[in-house]
Coordinates of C-alpha atoms in Angstrom, one line a residue:
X1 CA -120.3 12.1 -3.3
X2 CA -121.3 12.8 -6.4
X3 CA -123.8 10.5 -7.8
X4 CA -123.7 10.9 -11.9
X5 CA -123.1 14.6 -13.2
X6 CA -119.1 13.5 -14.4
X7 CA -119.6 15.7 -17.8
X8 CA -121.2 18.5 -15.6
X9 CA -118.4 18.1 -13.2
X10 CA -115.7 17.8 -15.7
X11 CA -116.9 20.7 -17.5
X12 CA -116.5 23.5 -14.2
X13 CA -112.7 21.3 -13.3
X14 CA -111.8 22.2 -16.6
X15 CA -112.7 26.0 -15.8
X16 CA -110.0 26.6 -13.9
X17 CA -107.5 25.8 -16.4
X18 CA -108.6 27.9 -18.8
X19 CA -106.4 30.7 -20.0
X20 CA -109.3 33.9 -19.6
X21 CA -111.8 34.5 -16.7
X22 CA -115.3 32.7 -17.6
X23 CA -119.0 33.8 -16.9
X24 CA -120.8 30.5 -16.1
X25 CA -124.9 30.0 -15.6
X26 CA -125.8 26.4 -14.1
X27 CA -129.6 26.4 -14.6
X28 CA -132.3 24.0 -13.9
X29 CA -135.5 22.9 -12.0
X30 CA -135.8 23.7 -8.0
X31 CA -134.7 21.0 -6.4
X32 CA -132.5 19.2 -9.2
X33 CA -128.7 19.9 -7.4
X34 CA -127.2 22.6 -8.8
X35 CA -126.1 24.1 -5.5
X36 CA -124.6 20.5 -4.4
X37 CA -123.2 19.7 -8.3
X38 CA -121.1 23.9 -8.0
X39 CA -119.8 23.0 -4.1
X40 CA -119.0 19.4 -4.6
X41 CA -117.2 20.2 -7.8
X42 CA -114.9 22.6 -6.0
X43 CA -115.0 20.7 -2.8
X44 CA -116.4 24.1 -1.6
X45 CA -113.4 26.1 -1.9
X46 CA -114.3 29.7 -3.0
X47 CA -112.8 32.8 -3.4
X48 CA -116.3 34.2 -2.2
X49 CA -119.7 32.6 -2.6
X50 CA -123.2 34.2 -1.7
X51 CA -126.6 33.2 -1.4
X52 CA -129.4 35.5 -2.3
X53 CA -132.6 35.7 0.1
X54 CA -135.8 34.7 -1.3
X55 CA -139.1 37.8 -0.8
X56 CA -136.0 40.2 0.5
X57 CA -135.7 44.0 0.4
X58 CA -132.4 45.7 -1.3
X59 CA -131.7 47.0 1.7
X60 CA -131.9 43.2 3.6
X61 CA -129.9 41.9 0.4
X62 CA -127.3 44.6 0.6
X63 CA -126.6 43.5 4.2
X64 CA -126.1 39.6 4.0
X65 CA -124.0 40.8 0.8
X66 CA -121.8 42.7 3.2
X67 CA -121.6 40.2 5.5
X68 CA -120.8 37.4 3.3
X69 CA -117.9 39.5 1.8
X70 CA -116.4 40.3 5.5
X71 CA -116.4 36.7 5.9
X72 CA -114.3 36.2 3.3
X73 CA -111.8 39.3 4.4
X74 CA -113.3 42.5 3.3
X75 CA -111.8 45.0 5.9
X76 CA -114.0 47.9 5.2
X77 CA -116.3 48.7 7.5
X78 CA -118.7 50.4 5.3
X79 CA -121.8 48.6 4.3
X80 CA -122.6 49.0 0.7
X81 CA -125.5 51.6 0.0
X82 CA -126.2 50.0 -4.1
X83 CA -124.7 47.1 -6.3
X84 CA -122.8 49.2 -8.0
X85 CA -120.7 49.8 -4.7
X86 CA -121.5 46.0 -3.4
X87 CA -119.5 44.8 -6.2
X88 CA -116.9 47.3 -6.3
X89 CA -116.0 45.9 -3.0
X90 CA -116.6 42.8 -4.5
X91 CA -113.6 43.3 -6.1
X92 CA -111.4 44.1 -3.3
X93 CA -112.3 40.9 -1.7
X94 CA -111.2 39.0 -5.0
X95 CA -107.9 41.3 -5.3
X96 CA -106.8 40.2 -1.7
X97 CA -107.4 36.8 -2.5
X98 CA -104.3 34.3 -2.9
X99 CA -105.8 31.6 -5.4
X100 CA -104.8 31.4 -9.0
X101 CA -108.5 30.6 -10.1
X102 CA -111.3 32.8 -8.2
X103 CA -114.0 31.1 -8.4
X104 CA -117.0 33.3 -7.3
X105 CA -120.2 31.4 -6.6
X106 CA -124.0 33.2 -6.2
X107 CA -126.3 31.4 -5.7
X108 CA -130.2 32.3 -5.9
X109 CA -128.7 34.4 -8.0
X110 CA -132.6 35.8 -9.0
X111 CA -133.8 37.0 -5.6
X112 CA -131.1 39.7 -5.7
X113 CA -132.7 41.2 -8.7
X114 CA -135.5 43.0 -6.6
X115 CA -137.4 45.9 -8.0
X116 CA -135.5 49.2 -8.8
X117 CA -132.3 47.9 -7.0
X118 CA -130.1 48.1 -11.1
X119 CA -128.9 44.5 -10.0
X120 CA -128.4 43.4 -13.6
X121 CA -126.8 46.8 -14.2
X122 CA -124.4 46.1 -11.4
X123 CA -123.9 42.8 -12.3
X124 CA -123.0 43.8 -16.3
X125 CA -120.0 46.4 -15.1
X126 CA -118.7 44.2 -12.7
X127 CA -118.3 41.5 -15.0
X128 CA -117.7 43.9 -18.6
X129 CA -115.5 46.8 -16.9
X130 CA -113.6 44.5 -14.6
X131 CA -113.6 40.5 -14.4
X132 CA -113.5 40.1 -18.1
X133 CA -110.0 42.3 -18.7
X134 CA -108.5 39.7 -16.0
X135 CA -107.7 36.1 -16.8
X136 CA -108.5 34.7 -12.8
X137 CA -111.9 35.0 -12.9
X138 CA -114.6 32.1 -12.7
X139 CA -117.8 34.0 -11.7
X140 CA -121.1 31.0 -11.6
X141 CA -124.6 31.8 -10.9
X142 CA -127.1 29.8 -10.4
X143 CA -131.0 29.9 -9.4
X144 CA -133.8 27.8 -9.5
X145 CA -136.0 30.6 -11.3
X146 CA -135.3 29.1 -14.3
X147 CA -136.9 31.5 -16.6
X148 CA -135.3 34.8 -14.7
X149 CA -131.7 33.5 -16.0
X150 CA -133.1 32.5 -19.1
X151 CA -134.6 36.1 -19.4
X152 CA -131.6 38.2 -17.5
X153 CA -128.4 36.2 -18.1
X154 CA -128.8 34.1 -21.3
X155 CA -130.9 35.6 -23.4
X156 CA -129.9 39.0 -22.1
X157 CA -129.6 41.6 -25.1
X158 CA -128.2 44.4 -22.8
X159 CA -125.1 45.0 -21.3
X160 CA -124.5 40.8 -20.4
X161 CA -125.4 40.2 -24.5
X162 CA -123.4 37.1 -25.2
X163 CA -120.8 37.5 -22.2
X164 CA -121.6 34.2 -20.9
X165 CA -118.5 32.1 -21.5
X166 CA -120.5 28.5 -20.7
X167 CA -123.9 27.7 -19.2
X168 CA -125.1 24.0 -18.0
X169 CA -128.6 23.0 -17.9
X170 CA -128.9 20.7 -15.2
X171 CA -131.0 17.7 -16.3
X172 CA -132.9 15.0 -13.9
X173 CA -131.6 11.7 -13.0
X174 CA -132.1 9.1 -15.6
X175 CA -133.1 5.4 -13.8
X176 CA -129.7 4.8 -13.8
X177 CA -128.5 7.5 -11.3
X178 CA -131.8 7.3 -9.1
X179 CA -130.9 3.7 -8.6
X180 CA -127.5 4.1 -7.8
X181 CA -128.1 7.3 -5.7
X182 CA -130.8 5.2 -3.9
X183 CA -128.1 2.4 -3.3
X184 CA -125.8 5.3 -1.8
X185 CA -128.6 5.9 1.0
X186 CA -129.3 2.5 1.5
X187 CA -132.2 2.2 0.2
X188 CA -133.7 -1.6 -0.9
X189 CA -135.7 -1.5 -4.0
X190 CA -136.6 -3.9 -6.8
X191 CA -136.2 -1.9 -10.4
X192 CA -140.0 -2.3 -10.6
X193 CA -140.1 0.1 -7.2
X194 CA -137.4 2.2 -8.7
X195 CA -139.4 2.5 -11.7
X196 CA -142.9 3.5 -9.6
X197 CA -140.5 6.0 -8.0
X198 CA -139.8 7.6 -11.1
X199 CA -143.1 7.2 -12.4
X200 CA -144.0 9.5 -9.0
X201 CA -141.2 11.9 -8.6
X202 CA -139.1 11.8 -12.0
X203 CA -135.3 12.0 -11.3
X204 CA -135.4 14.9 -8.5
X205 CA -132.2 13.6 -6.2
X206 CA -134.0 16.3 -3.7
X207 CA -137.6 14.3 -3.2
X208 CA -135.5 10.8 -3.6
X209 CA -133.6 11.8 -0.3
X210 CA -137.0 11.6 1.5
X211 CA -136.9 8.1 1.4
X212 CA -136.8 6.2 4.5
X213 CA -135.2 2.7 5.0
X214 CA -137.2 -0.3 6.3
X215 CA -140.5 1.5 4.4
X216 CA -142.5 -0.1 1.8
X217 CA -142.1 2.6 -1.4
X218 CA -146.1 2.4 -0.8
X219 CA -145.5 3.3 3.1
X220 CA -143.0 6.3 1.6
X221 CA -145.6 7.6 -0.8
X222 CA -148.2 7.7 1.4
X223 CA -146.3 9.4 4.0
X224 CA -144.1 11.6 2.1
X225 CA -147.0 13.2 -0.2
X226 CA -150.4 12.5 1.8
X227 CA -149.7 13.4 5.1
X228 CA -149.6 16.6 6.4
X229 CA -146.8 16.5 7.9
X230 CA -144.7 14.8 5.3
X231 CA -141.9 16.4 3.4
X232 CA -143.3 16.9 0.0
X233 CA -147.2 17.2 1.1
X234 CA -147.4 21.0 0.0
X235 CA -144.4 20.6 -2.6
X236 CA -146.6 22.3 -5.7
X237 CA -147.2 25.5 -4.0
X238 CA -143.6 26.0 -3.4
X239 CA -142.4 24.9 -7.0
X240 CA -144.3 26.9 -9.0
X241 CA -144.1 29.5 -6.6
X242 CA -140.1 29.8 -6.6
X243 CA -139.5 29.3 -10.6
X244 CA -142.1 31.8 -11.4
X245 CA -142.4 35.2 -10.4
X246 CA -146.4 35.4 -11.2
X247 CA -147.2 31.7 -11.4
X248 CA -150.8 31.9 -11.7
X249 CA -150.9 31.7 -15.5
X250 CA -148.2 28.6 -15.7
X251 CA -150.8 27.1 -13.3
X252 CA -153.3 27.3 -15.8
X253 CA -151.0 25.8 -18.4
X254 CA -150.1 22.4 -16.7
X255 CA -153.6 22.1 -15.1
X256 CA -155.0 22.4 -19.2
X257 CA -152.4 20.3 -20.1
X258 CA -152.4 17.9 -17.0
X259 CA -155.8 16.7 -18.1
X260 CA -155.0 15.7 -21.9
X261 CA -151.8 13.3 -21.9
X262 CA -150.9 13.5 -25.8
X263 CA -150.5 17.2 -25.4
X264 CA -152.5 20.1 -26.6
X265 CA -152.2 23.1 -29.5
X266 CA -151.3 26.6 -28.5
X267 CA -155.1 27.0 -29.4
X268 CA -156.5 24.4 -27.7
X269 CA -154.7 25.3 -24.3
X270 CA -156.2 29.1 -24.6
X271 CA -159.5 27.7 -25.0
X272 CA -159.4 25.0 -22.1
X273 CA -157.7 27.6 -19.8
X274 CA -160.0 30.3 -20.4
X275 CA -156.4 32.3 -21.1
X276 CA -155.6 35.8 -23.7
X277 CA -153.6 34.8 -26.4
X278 CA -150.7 37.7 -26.1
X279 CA -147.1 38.1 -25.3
X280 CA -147.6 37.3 -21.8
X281 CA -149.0 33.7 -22.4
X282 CA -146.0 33.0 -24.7
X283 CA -143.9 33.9 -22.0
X284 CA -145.4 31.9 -20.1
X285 CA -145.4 28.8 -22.0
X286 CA -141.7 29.3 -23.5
X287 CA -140.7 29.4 -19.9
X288 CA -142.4 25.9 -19.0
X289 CA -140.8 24.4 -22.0
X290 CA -137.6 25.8 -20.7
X291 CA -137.8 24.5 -17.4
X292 CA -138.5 20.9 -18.7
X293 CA -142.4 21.1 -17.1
X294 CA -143.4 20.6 -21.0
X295 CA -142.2 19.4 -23.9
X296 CA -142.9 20.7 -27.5
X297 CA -142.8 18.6 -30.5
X298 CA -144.8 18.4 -33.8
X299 CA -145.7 15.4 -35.1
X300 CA -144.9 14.2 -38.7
X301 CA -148.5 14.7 -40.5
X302 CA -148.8 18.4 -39.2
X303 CA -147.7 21.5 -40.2
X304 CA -145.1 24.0 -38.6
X305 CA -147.3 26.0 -36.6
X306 CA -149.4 23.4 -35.2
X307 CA -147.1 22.4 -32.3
X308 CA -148.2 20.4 -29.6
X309 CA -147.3 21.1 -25.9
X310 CA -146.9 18.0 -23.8
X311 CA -146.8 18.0 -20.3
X312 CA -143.9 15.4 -18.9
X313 CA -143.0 16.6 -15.6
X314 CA -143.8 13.1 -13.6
X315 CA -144.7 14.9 -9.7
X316 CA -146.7 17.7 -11.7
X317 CA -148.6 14.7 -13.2
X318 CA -148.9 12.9 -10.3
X319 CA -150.3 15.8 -8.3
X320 CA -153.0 16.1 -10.8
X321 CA -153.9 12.8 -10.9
X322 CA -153.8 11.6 -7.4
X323 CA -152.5 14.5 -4.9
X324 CA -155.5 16.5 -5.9
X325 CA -158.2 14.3 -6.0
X326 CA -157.4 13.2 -2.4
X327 CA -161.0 15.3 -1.3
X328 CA -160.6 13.3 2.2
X329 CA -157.3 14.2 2.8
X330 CA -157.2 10.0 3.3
X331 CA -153.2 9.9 4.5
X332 CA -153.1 6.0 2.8
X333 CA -154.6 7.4 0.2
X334 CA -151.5 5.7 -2.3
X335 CA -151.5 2.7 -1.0
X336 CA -155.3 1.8 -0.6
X337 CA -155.4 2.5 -4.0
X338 CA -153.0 0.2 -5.2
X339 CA -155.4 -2.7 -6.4
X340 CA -157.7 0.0 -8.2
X341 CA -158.3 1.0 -11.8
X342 CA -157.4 4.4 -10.9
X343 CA -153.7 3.0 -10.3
X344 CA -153.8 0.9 -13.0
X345 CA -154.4 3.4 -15.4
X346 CA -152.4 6.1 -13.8
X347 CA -149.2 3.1 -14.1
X348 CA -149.9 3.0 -17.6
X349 CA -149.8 6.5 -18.5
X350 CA -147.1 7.2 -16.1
X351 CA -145.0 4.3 -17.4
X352 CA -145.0 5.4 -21.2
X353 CA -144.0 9.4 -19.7
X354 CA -140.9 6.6 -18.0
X355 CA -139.9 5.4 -21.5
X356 CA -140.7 8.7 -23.3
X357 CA -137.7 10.1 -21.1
X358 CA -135.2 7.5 -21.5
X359 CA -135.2 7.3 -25.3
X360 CA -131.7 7.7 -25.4
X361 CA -131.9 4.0 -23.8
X362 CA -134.5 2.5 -25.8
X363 CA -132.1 4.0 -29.1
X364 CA -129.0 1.8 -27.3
X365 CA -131.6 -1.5 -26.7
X366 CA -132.4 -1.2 -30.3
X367 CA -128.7 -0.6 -31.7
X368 CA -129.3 3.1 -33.2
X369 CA -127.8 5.1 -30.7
X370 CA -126.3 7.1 -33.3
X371 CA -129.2 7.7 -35.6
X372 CA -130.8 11.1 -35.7
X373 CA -134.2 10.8 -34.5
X374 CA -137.2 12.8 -33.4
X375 CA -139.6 11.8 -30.5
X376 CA -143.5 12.7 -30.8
X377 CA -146.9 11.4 -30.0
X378 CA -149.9 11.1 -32.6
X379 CA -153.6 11.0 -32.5
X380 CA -156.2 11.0 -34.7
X381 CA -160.2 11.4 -34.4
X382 CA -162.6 8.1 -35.8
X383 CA -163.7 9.3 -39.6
X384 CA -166.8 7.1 -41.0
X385 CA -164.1 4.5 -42.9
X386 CA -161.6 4.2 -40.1
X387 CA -161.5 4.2 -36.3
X388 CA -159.5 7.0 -34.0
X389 CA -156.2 6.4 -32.5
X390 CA -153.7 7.1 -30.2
X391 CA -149.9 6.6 -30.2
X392 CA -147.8 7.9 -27.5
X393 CA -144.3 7.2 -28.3
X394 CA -143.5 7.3 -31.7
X395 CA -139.4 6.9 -33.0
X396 CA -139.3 8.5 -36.5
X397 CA -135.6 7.5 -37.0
X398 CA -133.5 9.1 -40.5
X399 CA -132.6 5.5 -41.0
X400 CA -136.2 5.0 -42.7
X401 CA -137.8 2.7 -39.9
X402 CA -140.7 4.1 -37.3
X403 CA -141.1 3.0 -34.2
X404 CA -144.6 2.4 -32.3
X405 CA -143.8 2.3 -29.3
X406 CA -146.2 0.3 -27.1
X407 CA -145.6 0.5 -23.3
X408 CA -147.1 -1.7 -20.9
X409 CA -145.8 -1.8 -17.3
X410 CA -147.3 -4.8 -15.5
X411 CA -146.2 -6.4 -12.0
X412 CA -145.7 -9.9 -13.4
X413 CA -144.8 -11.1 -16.9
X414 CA -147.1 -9.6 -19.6
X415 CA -149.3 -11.5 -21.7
X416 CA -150.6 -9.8 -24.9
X417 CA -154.1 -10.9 -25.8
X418 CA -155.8 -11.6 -29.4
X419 CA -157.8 -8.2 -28.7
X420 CA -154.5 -6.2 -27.6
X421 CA -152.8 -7.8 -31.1
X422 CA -155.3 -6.7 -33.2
X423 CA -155.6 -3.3 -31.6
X424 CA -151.8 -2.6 -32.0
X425 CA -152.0 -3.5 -35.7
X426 CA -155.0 -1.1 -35.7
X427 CA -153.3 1.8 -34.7
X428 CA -150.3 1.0 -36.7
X429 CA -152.3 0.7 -39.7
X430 CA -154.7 3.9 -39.0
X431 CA -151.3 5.9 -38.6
X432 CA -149.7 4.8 -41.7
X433 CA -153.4 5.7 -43.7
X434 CA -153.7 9.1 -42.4
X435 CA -149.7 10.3 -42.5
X436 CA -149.3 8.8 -45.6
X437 CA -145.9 7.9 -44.5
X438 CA -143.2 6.2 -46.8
X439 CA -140.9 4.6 -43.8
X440 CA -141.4 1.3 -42.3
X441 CA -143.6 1.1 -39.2
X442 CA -141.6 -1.3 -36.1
X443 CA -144.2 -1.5 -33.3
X444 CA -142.0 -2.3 -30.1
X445 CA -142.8 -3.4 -26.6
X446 CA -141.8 -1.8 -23.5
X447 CA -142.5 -3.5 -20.4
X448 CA -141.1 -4.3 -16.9
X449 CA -140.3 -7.7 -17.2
X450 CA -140.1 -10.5 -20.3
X451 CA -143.4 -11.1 -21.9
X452 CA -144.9 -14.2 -21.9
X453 CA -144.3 -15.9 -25.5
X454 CA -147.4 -16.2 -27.5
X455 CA -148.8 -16.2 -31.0
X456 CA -149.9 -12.7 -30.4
X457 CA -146.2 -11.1 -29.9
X458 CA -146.1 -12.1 -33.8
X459 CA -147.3 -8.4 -34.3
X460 CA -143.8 -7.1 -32.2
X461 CA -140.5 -6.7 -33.6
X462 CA -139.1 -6.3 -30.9
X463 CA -139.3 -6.4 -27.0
X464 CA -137.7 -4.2 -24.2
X465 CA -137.7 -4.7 -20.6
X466 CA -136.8 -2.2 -18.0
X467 CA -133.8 -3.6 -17.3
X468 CA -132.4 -2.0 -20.6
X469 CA -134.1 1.4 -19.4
X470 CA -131.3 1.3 -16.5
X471 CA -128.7 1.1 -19.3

């Protein structure tokens, strides 16, 4: 069962009615459900589907090509020597086939492509000389090297230039879906566990399966991430390792930016990671950005070039913050740690990435779901008349109203304080100085559950709980 994905879903149904064959890329993070999103959608009926093998020779790839093809009732008996011939038997497979729509599925689409094999080549006259003349074709590829289809298929400017008839980037679960794709495997957890969850793993339905029943999520965590036998204890290696071809230098990216949670400059990363500023870096970080590892934004008192690079993937974060910093390999290492500063702090930095990602939510809580926004952070350093600040979530909105957003995740009720009133109007005044901005200024409070009324809320305009995040 399909747990969220309806517009995905609805957009491959409607495939097969359509009145020309179609050249379809689903894209996305390992782990995010592509595979499951293309089978389920089809309820795995195929006119031939493939999957490539990952480190492989041609020769190795050429074979399980064969061998997938005589499964689906290629006589010949003659294993393909190139792509060129692979696909022109290919094509006998698909003309023997009875179905009105062929839908052809390959998957890991980007291991095929090994080194002097003319995959792409291949691929471009199968799909320009032959599927597109006919009107029964639905060809979808997919892999989880996100930037190899962004680089080869999408962005092609070769032989595939703009043949791509539709492509779906496959995003993660919001709350929402992890909570009712945690319900589906009954699972027990209060939205404040759900929330952690997220806080740990973002919406990756792959690490939410993990998840045992009858476990604390602290019990989970530990066992899932610090033990060396759990499911997700060497996870980083194999991400990074299976988007990226040479991953070393995004490495160095997210480790920079894992360190410095308002983001960095182009400049300021190159510096920090000891990197060259070419092509290659550029690469590098357009390909994180593309793969939602790091967002880019520029905030409203800066100018064009000085982008800042934010990274918002919630287990790269985590890993940084906790995975690696485990030096005694201490398999509780979570849950010992739960009454500590460290967690504290990590909750509230984790939290406001929470909120940053459901701002489509936060818009519906605060009845401007169709106002054109942008989403950015802001910082400034102390001068001798006025103190630094820091803003994390900021809502410019066209409507002519700002949004400070102040996020606070707390186990009980929270209570603001005279010192945490004054610092808010602070930082809302410091901002308004320095940006020189003409808009009004709305600070807002995100927290997990209703605040405690006080004097000091005077200073919010409004309050939202995490209940309205599970909109």
């Amino acid at each position: 069962m399909l747990i969220g994905r309806q517009e995905e879903e609805m957009r491959l149904q409607a495939l097969l009615k359509s009145d020309k064959s179609e050249f379809v890329a689903v894209y996305g993070r390992r782990r995010i459900g592509k595979t499951y999103l293309i089978r389920e959608s089809y309820n795995y009926r195929f006119a031939f589907q493939h999957t490539g093998l990952y480190g492989a020779s041609i020769a190795d790839q050429l074979k399980e090509f064969y061998g997938s093809m005589r499964s689906y009732g290629l006589k010949s008996t003659v294993r393909p020597k190139t792509w060129y011939e692979a696909f022109e038997q290919l094509q006998e497979v698909l003309n023997n086939s009875g179905d009105d729509k062929k839908v052809i599925f390959i998957d890991e689409l980007p291991w095929m492509d090994t080194a002097k094999s003319n995959f792409i080549s291949a691929l471009e006259h199968f799909w320009n000389a032959w599927a597109s003349a006919r009107k029964d074709i639905v060809l979808i590829v997919c892999g989880s090297a996100t930037s190899w289809i962004m680089d080869k298929i999408i962005l092609n400017y070769g032989g595939l230039h703009n043949r791509l008839t539709a492509r779906i980037l496959l995003q993660p679960f919001t709350l929402k879906e992890c909570e009712l794709f945690a319900q589906a495997q009954g699972l027990v957890m209060s939205r404040k566990d759900l929330i952690e969850a997220y806080m740990i793993m973002g919406g990756v339905p792959y690490y939410w399966t993990f998840l045992q029943k009858g476990l604390s999520l602290a019990q989970n965590i530990d066992r899932l991430f610090f033990q060396s036998s759990g499911e997700l204890y060497l996870e980083f290696q194999a991400l990074y390792a299976s988007l990226f071809k040479n991953a070393t230098l995004h490495v160095a990216i997210v480790e920079a930016l894992g360190n410095n949670k308002g983001g960095l400059n182009r400049q300021d990363i190159l510096d920090i990671a000891k990197l060259n500023d070419n092509g290659v870096f550029t690469k590098a970080l357009n390909e994180l950005e593309y793969c939602g590892f790091v967002r880019k934004y520029y905030a409203v008192d800066k100018k064009r070039k000085q982008a800042i690079y934010q990274l918002i993937d919630n287990y790269t974060l985590f890993y940084y913050q906790y995975i690696l910093t485990n030096a005694y390999n201490d398999q509780h290492f979570w849950s010992s740690s739960l009454a500590s500063t460290r967690h504290s702090t990590w909750a509230g930095i984790a939290f406001e990435r929470v909120c940053m990602q459901h701002v489509e939510q936060i818009k519906a809580a605060l009845g401007i779901s169709g106002v054109l926004t942008n989403v950015y952070s802001w910082q400034t350093k102390p001068t001798d008349e006025l103190p630094g600040a820091q803003i994390d979530l900021l809502i410019d909105r066209q409507d002519g109203v700002i949004n400070l957003c102040e996020a606070k995740f707390s186990s009980t009720p929270y209570v603001m304080t005279q010192e945490e009133e004054q610092a808010l109007v602070r930082r809302q005044a410091v901002f308004v100085h320095h940006t020189k901005i003409a808009k009004t200024v709305h600070p807002i409070l995100l927290t997990t559950f209703p605040p405690v009324e006080n004097v000091y809320l005077r200073a919010v305009q409004k309050v939202i709980t995490m209940d309205q995040l599970f909109m």
